[in-house]
């Protein structure tokens, strides 16, 4: 659909592509950054890169978001 955020996208990848949550999370992080030409600053948790991340629960629903490693934002 036209309204799909990363939580459901990761869940869909796990279910439909039969990949692990870890594999889906890597795809969800690296592909958008690469597509936008931002791999030099985003798309992985590594020294020197911007530390943005989302914490998902066991059902792959977002429970917390961190932007530039700032204080958490409730989902």
mmCIF file of N, CA and C in Angstrom:
data_model
loop_
_atom_site.group_PDB
_atom_site.id
_atom_site.type_symbol
_atom_site.label_atom_id
_atom_site.label_comp_id
_atom_site.label_asym_id
_atom_site.label_seq_id
_atom_site.Cartn_x
_atom_site.Cartn_y
_atom_site.Cartn_z
ATOM 1 N N UNK A 1 0.787 -1.167 0.000
ATOM 2 C CA UNK A 1 0.000 0.000 0.000
ATOM 3 C C UNK A 1 0.847 1.255 0.000
ATOM 4 N N UNK A 2 0.167 2.354 -0.043
ATOM 5 C CA UNK A 2 0.852 3.643 -0.108
ATOM 6 C C UNK A 2 1.234 4.152 1.270
ATOM 7 N N UNK A 3 0.829 3.473 2.321
ATOM 8 C CA UNK A 3 1.119 3.916 3.683
ATOM 9 C C UNK A 3 1.734 2.762 4.470
ATOM 10 N N UNK A 4 3.044 2.582 4.299
ATOM 11 C CA UNK A 4 3.735 1.484 4.960
ATOM 12 C C UNK A 4 4.970 2.032 5.645
ATOM 13 N N UNK A 5 4.991 1.961 6.987
ATOM 14 C CA UNK A 5 6.199 2.408 7.685
ATOM 15 C C UNK A 5 7.116 1.207 7.914
ATOM 16 N N UNK A 6 8.254 1.441 8.531
ATOM 17 C CA UNK A 6 9.283 0.415 8.617
ATOM 18 C C UNK A 6 8.923 -0.778 9.501
ATOM 19 N N UNK A 7 8.133 -0.581 10.548
ATOM 20 C CA UNK A 7 7.743 -1.721 11.387
ATOM 21 C C UNK A 7 7.014 -2.783 10.577
ATOM 22 N N UNK A 8 5.904 -2.417 9.936
ATOM 23 C CA UNK A 8 5.212 -3.393 9.093
ATOM 24 C C UNK A 8 6.048 -3.862 7.901
ATOM 25 N N UNK A 9 6.900 -2.999 7.372
ATOM 26 C CA UNK A 9 7.757 -3.411 6.253
ATOM 27 C C UNK A 9 8.707 -4.522 6.688
ATOM 28 N N UNK A 10 9.291 -4.387 7.876
ATOM 29 C CA UNK A 10 10.181 -5.427 8.401
ATOM 30 C C UNK A 10 9.382 -6.707 8.648
ATOM 31 N N UNK A 11 8.206 -6.579 9.245
ATOM 32 C CA UNK A 11 7.363 -7.755 9.500
ATOM 33 C C UNK A 11 6.987 -8.447 8.190
ATOM 34 N N UNK A 12 6.625 -7.677 7.163
ATOM 35 C CA UNK A 12 6.293 -8.257 5.858
ATOM 36 C C UNK A 12 7.482 -8.998 5.263
ATOM 37 N N UNK A 13 8.667 -8.412 5.369
ATOM 38 C CA UNK A 13 9.866 -9.054 4.822
ATOM 39 C C UNK A 13 10.128 -10.382 5.521
ATOM 40 N N UNK A 14 9.984 -10.399 6.841
ATOM 41 C CA UNK A 14 10.200 -11.635 7.604
ATOM 42 C C UNK A 14 9.198 -12.700 7.169
ATOM 43 N N UNK A 15 7.938 -12.314 7.061
ATOM 44 C CA UNK A 15 6.887 -13.276 6.734
ATOM 45 C C UNK A 15 6.935 -13.710 5.270
ATOM 46 N N UNK A 16 7.006 -12.747 4.368
ATOM 47 C CA UNK A 16 6.871 -13.062 2.949
ATOM 48 C C UNK A 16 8.166 -13.535 2.295
ATOM 49 N N UNK A 17 9.303 -13.011 2.742
ATOM 50 C CA UNK A 17 10.584 -13.410 2.158
ATOM 51 C C UNK A 17 11.251 -14.532 2.940
ATOM 52 N N UNK A 18 10.670 -14.841 4.115
ATOM 53 C CA UNK A 18 11.199 -15.887 4.991
ATOM 54 C C UNK A 18 12.669 -15.634 5.343
ATOM 55 N N UNK A 19 12.930 -14.385 5.757
ATOM 56 C CA UNK A 19 14.260 -14.023 6.237
ATOM 57 C C UNK A 19 14.161 -13.742 7.730
ATOM 58 N N UNK A 20 15.298 -13.656 8.392
ATOM 59 C CA UNK A 20 15.292 -13.400 9.833
ATOM 60 C C UNK A 20 15.001 -11.923 10.104
ATOM 61 N N UNK A 21 14.616 -11.643 11.335
ATOM 62 C CA UNK A 21 14.402 -10.253 11.743
ATOM 63 C C UNK A 21 15.699 -9.466 11.578
ATOM 64 N N UNK A 22 16.822 -10.072 11.929
ATOM 65 C CA UNK A 22 18.113 -9.392 11.765
ATOM 66 C C UNK A 22 18.362 -9.027 10.307
ATOM 67 N N UNK A 23 18.105 -9.958 9.394
ATOM 68 C CA UNK A 23 18.307 -9.683 7.970
ATOM 69 C C UNK A 23 17.373 -8.572 7.492
ATOM 70 N N UNK A 24 16.121 -8.617 7.920
ATOM 71 C CA UNK A 24 15.156 -7.596 7.515
ATOM 72 C C UNK A 24 15.546 -6.228 8.065
ATOM 73 N N UNK A 25 16.052 -6.191 9.294
ATOM 74 C CA UNK A 25 16.472 -4.918 9.891
ATOM 75 C C UNK A 25 17.642 -4.314 9.129
ATOM 76 N N UNK A 26 18.590 -5.146 8.722
ATOM 77 C CA UNK A 26 19.722 -4.643 7.932
ATOM 78 C C UNK A 26 19.219 -4.071 6.613
ATOM 79 N N UNK A 27 18.327 -4.787 5.945
ATOM 80 C CA UNK A 27 17.773 -4.284 4.686
ATOM 81 C C UNK A 27 17.025 -2.969 4.890
ATOM 82 N N UNK A 28 16.263 -2.879 5.979
ATOM 83 C CA UNK A 28 15.482 -1.670 6.253
ATOM 84 C C UNK A 28 16.370 -0.471 6.548
ATOM 85 N N UNK A 29 17.554 -0.708 7.077
ATOM 86 C CA UNK A 29 18.470 0.387 7.408
ATOM 87 C C UNK A 29 19.364 0.761 6.235
ATOM 88 N N UNK A 30 19.950 -0.241 5.600
ATOM 89 C CA UNK A 30 20.970 0.051 4.590
ATOM 90 C C UNK A 30 20.402 0.456 3.241
ATOM 91 N N UNK A 31 19.323 -0.174 2.801
ATOM 92 C CA UNK A 31 18.804 0.133 1.468
ATOM 93 C C UNK A 31 18.290 1.558 1.326
ATOM 94 N N UNK A 32 17.481 2.083 2.259
ATOM 95 C CA UNK A 32 17.041 3.477 2.106
ATOM 96 C C UNK A 32 18.211 4.461 2.134
ATOM 97 N N UNK A 33 19.169 4.232 3.015
ATOM 98 C CA UNK A 33 20.327 5.130 3.089
ATOM 99 C C UNK A 33 21.107 5.101 1.778
ATOM 100 N N UNK A 34 21.335 3.915 1.238
ATOM 101 C CA UNK A 34 22.066 3.795 -0.026
ATOM 102 C C UNK A 34 21.282 4.434 -1.167
ATOM 103 N N UNK A 35 19.977 4.183 -1.226
ATOM 104 C CA UNK A 35 19.134 4.745 -2.288
ATOM 105 C C UNK A 35 19.192 6.269 -2.282
ATOM 106 N N UNK A 36 19.225 6.847 -1.088
ATOM 107 C CA UNK A 36 19.255 8.307 -0.958
ATOM 108 C C UNK A 36 20.673 8.878 -1.002
ATOM 109 N N UNK A 37 21.668 8.021 -1.186
ATOM 110 C CA UNK A 37 23.054 8.489 -1.240
ATOM 111 C C UNK A 37 23.585 8.937 0.108
ATOM 112 N N UNK A 38 23.061 8.348 1.192
ATOM 113 C CA UNK A 38 23.432 8.765 2.542
ATOM 114 C C UNK A 38 24.211 7.700 3.314
ATOM 115 N N UNK A 39 24.727 6.696 2.628
ATOM 116 C CA UNK A 39 25.450 5.623 3.320
ATOM 117 C C UNK A 39 26.665 6.122 4.083
ATOM 118 N N UNK A 40 27.199 7.251 3.683
ATOM 119 C CA UNK A 40 28.369 7.807 4.370
ATOM 120 C C UNK A 40 28.013 8.394 5.732
ATOM 121 N N UNK A 41 26.700 8.578 5.998
ATOM 122 C CA UNK A 41 26.315 9.155 7.288
ATOM 123 C C UNK A 41 25.199 8.403 8.005
ATOM 124 N N UNK A 42 24.498 7.489 7.322
ATOM 125 C CA UNK A 42 23.365 6.766 7.913
ATOM 126 C C UNK A 42 23.325 5.327 7.415
ATOM 127 N N UNK A 43 22.444 4.536 8.014
ATOM 128 C CA UNK A 43 22.193 3.196 7.514
ATOM 129 C C UNK A 43 22.852 2.077 8.299
ATOM 130 N N UNK A 44 23.630 2.430 9.319
ATOM 131 C CA UNK A 44 24.271 1.420 10.168
ATOM 132 C C UNK A 44 24.604 2.059 11.507
ATOM 133 N N UNK A 45 24.743 1.236 12.524
ATOM 134 C CA UNK A 45 25.239 1.724 13.811
ATOM 135 C C UNK A 45 26.741 1.485 13.814
ATOM 136 N N UNK A 46 27.481 2.534 13.517
ATOM 137 C CA UNK A 46 28.938 2.427 13.405
ATOM 138 C C UNK A 46 29.563 3.757 13.795
ATOM 139 N N UNK A 47 30.813 3.732 14.261
ATOM 140 C CA UNK A 47 31.489 4.981 14.633
ATOM 141 C C UNK A 47 31.480 5.977 13.473
ATOM 142 N N UNK A 48 31.122 7.216 13.799
ATOM 143 C CA UNK A 48 31.110 8.282 12.813
ATOM 144 C C UNK A 48 29.813 8.441 12.054
ATOM 145 N N UNK A 49 28.899 7.472 12.177
ATOM 146 C CA UNK A 49 27.608 7.589 11.505
ATOM 147 C C UNK A 49 26.563 8.110 12.481
ATOM 148 N N UNK A 50 25.555 8.777 11.948
ATOM 149 C CA UNK A 50 24.455 9.278 12.760
ATOM 150 C C UNK A 50 23.730 8.092 13.395
ATOM 151 N N UNK A 51 23.487 8.159 14.678
ATOM 152 C CA UNK A 51 22.881 7.037 15.405
ATOM 153 C C UNK A 51 21.379 7.223 15.530
ATOM 154 N N UNK A 52 20.657 6.845 14.484
ATOM 155 C CA UNK A 52 19.196 6.825 14.503
ATOM 156 C C UNK A 52 18.768 5.361 14.577
ATOM 157 N N UNK A 53 17.804 5.038 15.455
ATOM 158 C CA UNK A 53 17.304 3.673 15.476
ATOM 159 C C UNK A 53 15.923 3.613 16.077
ATOM 160 N N UNK A 54 15.260 2.479 15.823
ATOM 161 C CA UNK A 54 13.923 2.206 16.334
ATOM 162 C C UNK A 54 13.982 0.891 17.089
ATOM 163 N N UNK A 55 13.348 0.849 18.253
ATOM 164 C CA UNK A 55 13.231 -0.389 19.024
ATOM 165 C C UNK A 55 11.863 -0.981 18.708
ATOM 166 N N UNK A 56 11.860 -2.248 18.282
ATOM 167 C CA UNK A 56 10.615 -2.944 17.976
ATOM 168 C C UNK A 56 10.336 -3.979 19.057
ATOM 169 N N UNK A 57 9.057 -4.219 19.340
ATOM 170 C CA UNK A 57 8.709 -5.269 20.298
ATOM 171 C C UNK A 57 8.685 -6.625 19.587
ATOM 172 N N UNK A 58 8.288 -7.663 20.294
ATOM 173 C CA UNK A 58 8.286 -9.013 19.723
ATOM 174 C C UNK A 58 7.347 -9.144 18.527
ATOM 175 N N UNK A 59 6.328 -8.288 18.471
ATOM 176 C CA UNK A 59 5.393 -8.290 17.341
ATOM 177 C C UNK A 59 5.864 -7.367 16.219
ATOM 178 N N UNK A 60 7.082 -6.839 16.350
ATOM 179 C CA UNK A 60 7.697 -5.925 15.382
ATOM 180 C C UNK A 60 6.966 -4.593 15.275
ATOM 181 N N UNK A 61 6.383 -4.172 16.398
ATOM 182 C CA UNK A 61 5.751 -2.850 16.462
ATOM 183 C C UNK A 61 6.721 -1.891 17.146
ATOM 184 N N UNK A 62 6.848 -0.654 16.636
ATOM 185 C CA UNK A 62 7.780 0.306 17.237
ATOM 186 C C UNK A 62 7.367 0.683 18.657
ATOM 187 N N UNK A 63 8.331 0.686 19.573
ATOM 188 C CA UNK A 63 8.069 1.100 20.946
ATOM 189 C C UNK A 63 8.919 2.301 21.351
ATOM 190 N N UNK A 64 9.987 2.575 20.603
ATOM 191 C CA UNK A 64 10.868 3.696 20.925
ATOM 192 C C UNK A 64 11.655 4.081 19.681
ATOM 193 N N UNK A 65 11.898 5.378 19.548
ATOM 194 C CA UNK A 65 12.708 5.891 18.444
ATOM 195 C C UNK A 65 13.793 6.782 19.010
ATOM 196 N N UNK A 66 15.004 6.635 18.503
ATOM 197 C CA UNK A 66 16.109 7.526 18.872
ATOM 198 C C UNK A 66 16.596 8.202 17.600
ATOM 199 N N UNK A 67 16.706 9.507 17.648
ATOM 200 C CA UNK A 67 17.204 10.283 16.518
ATOM 201 C C UNK A 67 18.480 10.962 16.960
ATOM 202 N N UNK A 68 19.574 10.662 16.257
ATOM 203 C CA UNK A 68 20.902 11.170 16.607
ATOM 204 C C UNK A 68 21.236 10.835 18.058
ATOM 205 N N UNK A 69 20.789 9.666 18.508
ATOM 206 C CA UNK A 69 21.052 9.155 19.853
ATOM 207 C C UNK A 69 20.528 10.068 20.956
ATOM 208 N N UNK A 70 19.553 10.897 20.636
ATOM 209 C CA UNK A 70 18.956 11.789 21.638
ATOM 210 C C UNK A 70 18.036 10.984 22.550
ATOM 211 N N UNK A 71 17.383 11.671 23.467
ATOM 212 C CA UNK A 71 16.441 11.005 24.363
ATOM 213 C C UNK A 71 15.365 10.301 23.539
ATOM 214 N N UNK A 72 14.861 9.161 24.028
ATOM 215 C CA UNK A 72 13.884 8.405 23.251
ATOM 216 C C UNK A 72 12.586 9.168 23.029
ATOM 217 N N UNK A 73 11.995 8.897 21.882
ATOM 218 C CA UNK A 73 10.684 9.422 21.527
ATOM 219 C C UNK A 73 9.745 8.229 21.535
ATOM 220 N N UNK A 74 8.671 8.299 22.306
ATOM 221 C CA UNK A 74 7.722 7.188 22.359
ATOM 222 C C UNK A 74 7.089 6.988 20.996
ATOM 223 N N UNK A 75 6.877 5.739 20.636
ATOM 224 C CA UNK A 75 6.276 5.425 19.332
ATOM 225 C C UNK A 75 4.785 5.621 19.379
#
